[in-house]
Amino acid sequence: MKIFKDKHTLQKEILKTKGISFVPTMGGLHKGHISLIKKSKKSQFKTLVSIFVNPTQFNEKSDYRSYPRSIKTDLKKLKRLKINYLYIPSFKDIYGFKPKEKVFLDKFSKKLCGRFRRGHFEGVLNVVNRFLEIIKPKYIFLGKKDYQQLYLIKKHIEKRKIKSKIIECKTIRENNGVALSTRNSNLDENQMKIASNVYYYLRNFKKKIKKNYNFFNLNKIKKDLKGLGVSKIDYLENYNTKNFKKIKRQSKKFNLFIAYYIKKVRLIDNI
Ligand code: PAF
């Protein structure tokens, strides 16, 4: 595994290759990241992982400061996985140049997390646009857990005619159903149990409304979730996952999108 901290040396190295499969991360590597990396390793190209806790996508400074970091264990995991390249850039390496492409922010960025985390998706798209320009990967591997992020990156790539292809990867869950997230390390045992109960509640609920949409009563679900120990719900909405249209009637193709808090920890999922 070759480690790079500077884009010019990285570019010199990867220019020699046939192409790159890219897995962007903010570190705090868990089984979800590992699954993306393993998928990437199966591609015909060399695997490059980046670790960069991107400050511009945090809407609160305190959240940026307290975001779980574990570079030493991350390095061990990546070495074991035998990835080809690791890129750990500085802020200046990423933000010290003017990218050729302007960020395209689809209007869907105003919904769901966009309503509650001001500037979050601008920050995500900004950093991803820069990474794409530096690395010019053939493939970029993204998880469906952050579905809105994935959708917005897809729209940006389409609009700007960028040649990288997104490989969408399924959400990896703990045995208790909770979607893997770096932020899960902030949950204690009891809070993890609440997150697990939320998952099973929503999964069963989805089954029920697939059969009979008349069961769909958001206020009741929100009340039930609070009863399970959820402290606050930012949103709970159902969308068609292909076109992000709101579902109004019985439909098979939809996901429930949720962002909620257990005490101070904010979790998102789509089921
Ligand atoms: O999903 C993430 O970890 C981040 O949003 C990403 C895509 C690495 C950009 O900072």
Short mmCIF file of C-alpha atoms and ligand atoms in Angstrom, two decimals:
data_model
loop_
_atom_site.label_atom_id
_atom_site.label_comp_id
_atom_site.label_asym_id
_atom_site.label_seq_id
_atom_site.Cartn_x
_atom_site.Cartn_y
_atom_site.Cartn_z
CA MET A 1 0.00 0.00 0.00
CA LYS A 2 1.50 3.30 -1.10
CA ILE A 3 0.51 6.33 0.95
CA PHE A 4 0.24 9.81 -0.58
CA LYS A 5 -0.30 13.13 1.12
CA ASP A 6 0.14 15.30 -1.91
CA LYS A 7 -1.94 15.25 -5.12
CA HIS A 8 0.96 15.85 -7.51
CA THR A 9 2.94 12.81 -6.37
CA LEU A 10 -0.28 10.80 -6.34
CA GLN A 11 -1.16 11.89 -9.88
CA LYS A 12 2.31 10.99 -11.15
CA GLU A 13 1.88 7.48 -9.75
CA ILE A 14 -1.68 6.81 -10.92
CA LEU A 15 -1.08 8.20 -14.39
CA LYS A 16 0.98 5.06 -14.99
CA THR A 17 -2.00 2.80 -14.26
CA LYS A 18 -4.83 1.67 -16.58
CA GLY A 19 -7.36 3.29 -14.29
CA ILE A 20 -8.42 3.71 -10.71
CA SER A 21 -11.30 2.38 -8.61
CA PHE A 22 -11.89 4.99 -5.96
CA VAL A 23 -13.38 4.63 -2.48
CA PRO A 24 -13.72 8.03 -0.77
CA THR A 25 -14.01 7.95 3.03
CA MET A 26 -13.74 10.19 6.05
CA GLY A 27 -11.96 7.42 7.97
CA GLY A 28 -13.45 5.70 11.00
CA LEU A 29 -13.51 2.64 8.77
CA HIS A 30 -16.18 0.05 9.51
CA LYS A 31 -17.65 -3.02 7.82
CA GLY A 32 -19.56 -0.79 5.40
CA HIS A 33 -16.32 0.76 4.10
CA ILE A 34 -14.63 -2.64 4.06
CA SER A 35 -17.40 -3.99 1.85
CA LEU A 36 -16.96 -1.06 -0.60
CA ILE A 37 -13.20 -1.67 -0.68
CA LYS A 38 -13.63 -5.40 -1.29
CA LYS A 39 -16.00 -4.63 -4.18
CA SER A 40 -13.51 -2.15 -5.59
CA LYS A 41 -10.72 -4.71 -5.34
CA LYS A 42 -12.75 -7.06 -7.54
CA SER A 43 -12.72 -4.49 -10.37
CA GLN A 44 -10.05 -4.58 -13.08
CA PHE A 45 -8.47 -1.37 -11.76
CA LYS A 46 -6.20 -0.51 -8.85
CA THR A 47 -7.93 0.54 -5.65
CA LEU A 48 -7.38 3.97 -4.17
CA VAL A 49 -8.93 4.85 -0.80
CA SER A 50 -8.97 8.42 0.51
CA ILE A 51 -9.28 9.47 4.12
CA PHE A 52 -10.24 13.11 4.54
CA VAL A 53 -12.57 14.46 7.19
CA ASN A 54 -13.98 17.20 5.03
CA PRO A 55 -14.67 20.29 7.16
CA THR A 56 -16.90 21.99 4.57
CA GLN A 57 -19.64 19.36 4.88
CA PHE A 58 -20.11 19.80 8.63
CA ASN A 59 -22.72 22.38 9.41
CA GLU A 60 -21.50 22.67 12.99
CA LYS A 61 -17.89 23.11 14.05
CA SER A 62 -18.43 21.01 17.17
CA ASP A 63 -19.67 18.12 15.02
CA TYR A 64 -16.52 18.36 12.87
CA ARG A 65 -14.30 18.38 15.96
CA SER A 66 -16.03 15.43 17.60
CA TYR A 67 -16.33 13.33 14.42
CA PRO A 68 -14.78 9.91 15.31
CA ARG A 69 -11.22 9.58 13.99
CA SER A 70 -9.15 6.40 14.13
CA ILE A 71 -6.29 6.77 11.67
CA LYS A 72 -4.05 4.14 13.31
CA THR A 73 -6.64 1.35 13.17
CA ASP A 74 -7.74 2.55 9.73
CA LEU A 75 -4.19 2.10 8.46
CA LYS A 76 -4.02 -1.40 9.88
CA LYS A 77 -7.31 -2.35 8.24
CA LEU A 78 -6.25 -0.95 4.86
CA LYS A 79 -2.89 -2.71 4.96
CA ARG A 80 -4.64 -5.98 5.71
CA LEU A 81 -6.97 -5.39 2.76
CA LYS A 82 -3.94 -4.84 0.54
CA ILE A 83 -5.30 -1.78 -1.23
CA ASN A 84 -2.94 -0.20 -3.76
CA TYR A 85 -3.09 3.46 -2.79
CA LEU A 86 -4.11 5.52 0.20
CA TYR A 87 -4.54 9.28 -0.18
CA ILE A 88 -4.60 11.32 3.03
CA PRO A 89 -4.61 14.91 1.81
CA SER A 90 -4.29 18.11 3.80
CA PHE A 91 -6.95 20.81 3.61
CA LYS A 92 -4.67 22.83 1.31
CA ASP A 93 -4.09 19.93 -1.04
CA ILE A 94 -7.85 19.65 -1.62
CA TYR A 95 -8.97 23.26 -1.38
CA GLY A 96 -5.85 25.09 -2.65
CA PHE A 97 -6.88 25.05 -6.32
CA LYS A 98 -9.81 26.12 -8.48
CA PRO A 99 -11.53 23.09 -10.00
CA LYS A 100 -12.41 23.14 -13.71
CA GLU A 101 -15.96 21.96 -13.17
CA LYS A 102 -18.48 23.93 -11.18
CA VAL A 103 -20.48 21.96 -8.65
CA PHE A 104 -23.97 21.07 -9.86
CA LEU A 105 -26.38 20.93 -6.97
CA ASP A 106 -29.68 19.28 -7.93
CA LYS A 107 -32.77 20.76 -6.32
CA PHE A 108 -33.26 17.58 -4.33
CA SER A 109 -30.40 18.84 -2.14
CA LYS A 110 -32.97 21.08 -0.44
CA LYS A 111 -34.98 18.10 0.85
CA LEU A 112 -34.37 15.58 3.66
CA CYS A 113 -30.90 16.21 5.19
CA GLY A 114 -30.58 19.42 3.16
CA ARG A 115 -33.38 20.96 5.23
CA PHE A 116 -31.58 20.28 8.49
CA ARG A 117 -27.87 20.44 7.65
CA ARG A 118 -27.32 23.76 5.90
CA GLY A 119 -24.44 23.67 3.45
CA HIS A 120 -23.86 19.95 3.99
CA PHE A 121 -24.43 18.80 0.41
CA GLU A 122 -22.61 21.83 -1.03
CA GLY A 123 -19.63 20.65 1.03
CA VAL A 124 -19.97 17.02 -0.05
CA LEU A 125 -20.26 17.94 -3.74
CA ASN A 126 -17.40 20.41 -3.47
CA VAL A 127 -14.98 17.82 -2.08
CA VAL A 128 -16.16 15.01 -4.38
CA ASN A 129 -15.81 17.29 -7.44
CA ARG A 130 -12.23 18.02 -6.40
CA PHE A 131 -11.43 14.36 -5.78
CA LEU A 132 -12.83 13.44 -9.20
CA GLU A 133 -10.65 16.06 -10.84
CA ILE A 134 -7.49 14.97 -9.01
CA ILE A 135 -7.99 11.21 -9.37
CA LYS A 136 -10.13 10.89 -12.52
CA PRO A 137 -11.28 7.43 -11.38
CA LYS A 138 -12.97 4.96 -13.71
CA TYR A 139 -15.22 3.91 -10.84
CA ILE A 140 -16.30 5.55 -7.61
CA PHE A 141 -17.84 3.30 -4.95
CA LEU A 142 -20.63 4.78 -2.83
CA GLY A 143 -22.96 3.25 -0.26
CA LYS A 144 -26.76 3.39 -0.48
CA LYS A 145 -27.00 4.22 3.20
CA ASP A 146 -26.27 7.83 2.25
CA TYR A 147 -28.80 7.62 -0.55
CA GLN A 148 -29.38 11.34 -0.96
CA GLN A 149 -25.64 11.95 -1.18
CA LEU A 150 -25.32 9.18 -3.77
CA TYR A 151 -28.20 10.60 -5.83
CA LEU A 152 -26.76 14.14 -5.77
CA ILE A 153 -23.26 12.97 -6.75
CA LYS A 154 -24.87 11.02 -9.61
CA LYS A 155 -26.69 14.14 -10.81
CA HIS A 156 -23.46 16.19 -10.65
CA ILE A 157 -21.53 13.57 -12.65
CA GLU A 158 -24.32 13.38 -15.26
CA LYS A 159 -24.71 17.14 -15.60
CA ARG A 160 -20.98 17.84 -15.87
CA LYS A 161 -20.44 14.84 -18.16
CA ILE A 162 -17.72 13.47 -15.91
CA LYS A 163 -16.46 10.10 -17.10
CA SER A 164 -16.38 8.31 -13.71
CA LYS A 165 -19.03 5.66 -13.14
CA ILE A 166 -20.74 5.32 -9.78
CA ILE A 167 -20.96 1.81 -8.36
CA GLU A 168 -23.88 1.79 -5.94
CA CYS A 169 -23.32 -0.54 -3.00
CA LYS A 170 -25.96 -1.91 -0.67
CA THR A 171 -26.20 -0.80 2.94
CA ILE A 172 -24.30 -3.05 5.33
CA ARG A 173 -26.03 -3.66 8.65
CA GLU A 174 -25.02 -4.99 12.05
CA ASN A 175 -26.67 -8.30 13.03
CA ASN A 176 -29.16 -6.20 14.98
CA GLY A 177 -30.21 -4.36 11.80
CA VAL A 178 -28.51 -1.03 12.52
CA ALA A 179 -26.87 0.43 9.40
CA LEU A 180 -23.10 0.69 9.75
CA SER A 181 -21.92 4.25 10.33
CA THR A 182 -18.81 5.83 11.79
CA ARG A 183 -21.12 7.71 14.15
CA ASN A 184 -22.33 4.41 15.69
CA SER A 185 -19.17 4.43 17.81
CA ASN A 186 -20.83 7.27 19.77
CA LEU A 187 -23.72 4.99 20.83
CA ASP A 188 -23.65 3.10 24.13
CA GLU A 189 -25.18 -0.38 24.45
CA ASN A 190 -28.63 0.85 25.36
CA GLN A 191 -28.67 3.44 22.57
CA MET A 192 -27.61 0.76 20.09
CA LYS A 193 -30.62 -1.28 21.21
CA ILE A 194 -32.90 1.69 20.56
CA ALA A 195 -31.39 2.09 17.05
CA SER A 196 -32.00 -1.60 16.43
CA ASN A 197 -35.62 -1.34 17.57
CA VAL A 198 -36.10 1.67 15.29
CA TYR A 199 -34.84 -0.39 12.34
CA TYR A 200 -37.16 -3.32 13.02
CA TYR A 201 -40.11 -1.02 13.67
CA LEU A 202 -39.61 0.77 10.33
CA ARG A 203 -39.00 -2.45 8.44
CA ASN A 204 -42.24 -3.97 9.71
CA PHE A 205 -44.07 -0.74 9.12
CA LYS A 206 -42.91 -0.65 5.51
CA LYS A 207 -44.19 -4.19 4.98
CA LYS A 208 -47.54 -3.14 6.40
CA ILE A 209 -47.96 -0.08 4.18
CA LYS A 210 -46.86 -1.99 1.11
CA LYS A 211 -49.93 -4.14 1.70
CA ASN A 212 -52.26 -1.34 2.67
CA TYR A 213 -51.28 2.28 2.27
CA ASN A 214 -54.12 3.37 4.55
CA PHE A 215 -51.85 2.40 7.45
CA PHE A 216 -49.55 5.25 6.56
CA ASN A 217 -49.88 7.67 9.42
CA LEU A 218 -46.71 9.67 9.96
CA ASN A 219 -47.78 11.15 13.24
CA LYS A 220 -48.43 7.74 14.71
CA ILE A 221 -45.03 6.42 13.57
CA LYS A 222 -43.27 9.43 15.03
CA LYS A 223 -45.09 8.92 18.32
CA ASP A 224 -44.18 5.21 18.35
CA LEU A 225 -40.53 5.98 17.62
CA LYS A 226 -40.39 8.43 20.51
CA GLY A 227 -41.86 5.65 22.63
CA LEU A 228 -38.91 3.46 21.61
CA GLY A 229 -36.45 6.03 22.98
CA VAL A 230 -35.84 8.32 20.00
CA SER A 231 -35.13 11.84 21.28
CA LYS A 232 -35.89 13.82 18.14
CA ILE A 233 -36.86 13.17 14.51
CA ASP A 234 -35.54 15.53 11.84
CA TYR A 235 -37.56 13.87 9.11
CA LEU A 236 -39.37 10.71 8.20
CA GLU A 237 -40.50 10.67 4.59
CA ASN A 238 -41.19 8.15 1.87
CA TYR A 239 -39.83 8.55 -1.64
CA ASN A 240 -39.59 6.56 -4.81
CA THR A 241 -35.87 5.71 -4.89
CA LYS A 242 -35.53 6.02 -8.67
CA ASN A 243 -36.82 9.54 -9.22
CA PHE A 244 -37.27 10.86 -5.69
CA LYS A 245 -40.94 11.59 -6.20
CA LYS A 246 -43.10 11.53 -3.08
CA ILE A 247 -45.28 8.44 -2.81
CA LYS A 248 -48.91 9.27 -2.38
CA ARG A 249 -50.55 5.94 -3.00
CA GLN A 250 -49.77 2.27 -2.69
CA SER A 251 -46.51 1.64 -4.46
CA LYS A 252 -43.91 -1.07 -4.31
CA LYS A 253 -40.84 1.02 -5.05
CA PHE A 254 -40.27 3.30 -2.13
CA ASN A 255 -38.00 3.71 0.83
CA LEU A 256 -38.64 5.30 4.17
CA PHE A 257 -36.00 7.95 4.76
CA ILE A 258 -35.26 8.92 8.32
CA ALA A 259 -32.90 11.14 10.30
CA TYR A 260 -33.28 10.97 14.05
CA TYR A 261 -31.46 11.52 17.26
CA ILE A 262 -30.77 9.21 20.18
CA LYS A 263 -29.70 11.75 22.79
CA LYS A 264 -27.04 13.78 20.92
CA VAL A 265 -26.19 11.20 18.23
CA ARG A 266 -27.81 11.84 14.84
CA LEU A 267 -28.45 8.76 12.69
CA ILE A 268 -29.79 8.43 9.17
CA ASP A 269 -31.14 5.43 7.33
CA ASN A 270 -33.37 4.45 4.45
CA ILE A 271 -35.35 1.26 4.57
O1 PAF B 1 -19.79 9.57 2.72
C1 PAF B 1 -18.75 10.11 3.14
O2 PAF B 1 -17.99 9.56 3.93
C2 PAF B 1 -18.41 11.51 2.66
O3 PAF B 1 -19.53 12.29 2.52
C3 PAF B 1 -17.53 11.55 1.39
C4 PAF B 1 -18.28 10.98 0.19
C5 PAF B 1 -16.25 10.76 1.63
C6 PAF B 1 -17.17 13.00 1.06
O4 PAF B 1 -16.46 13.61 2.10
#
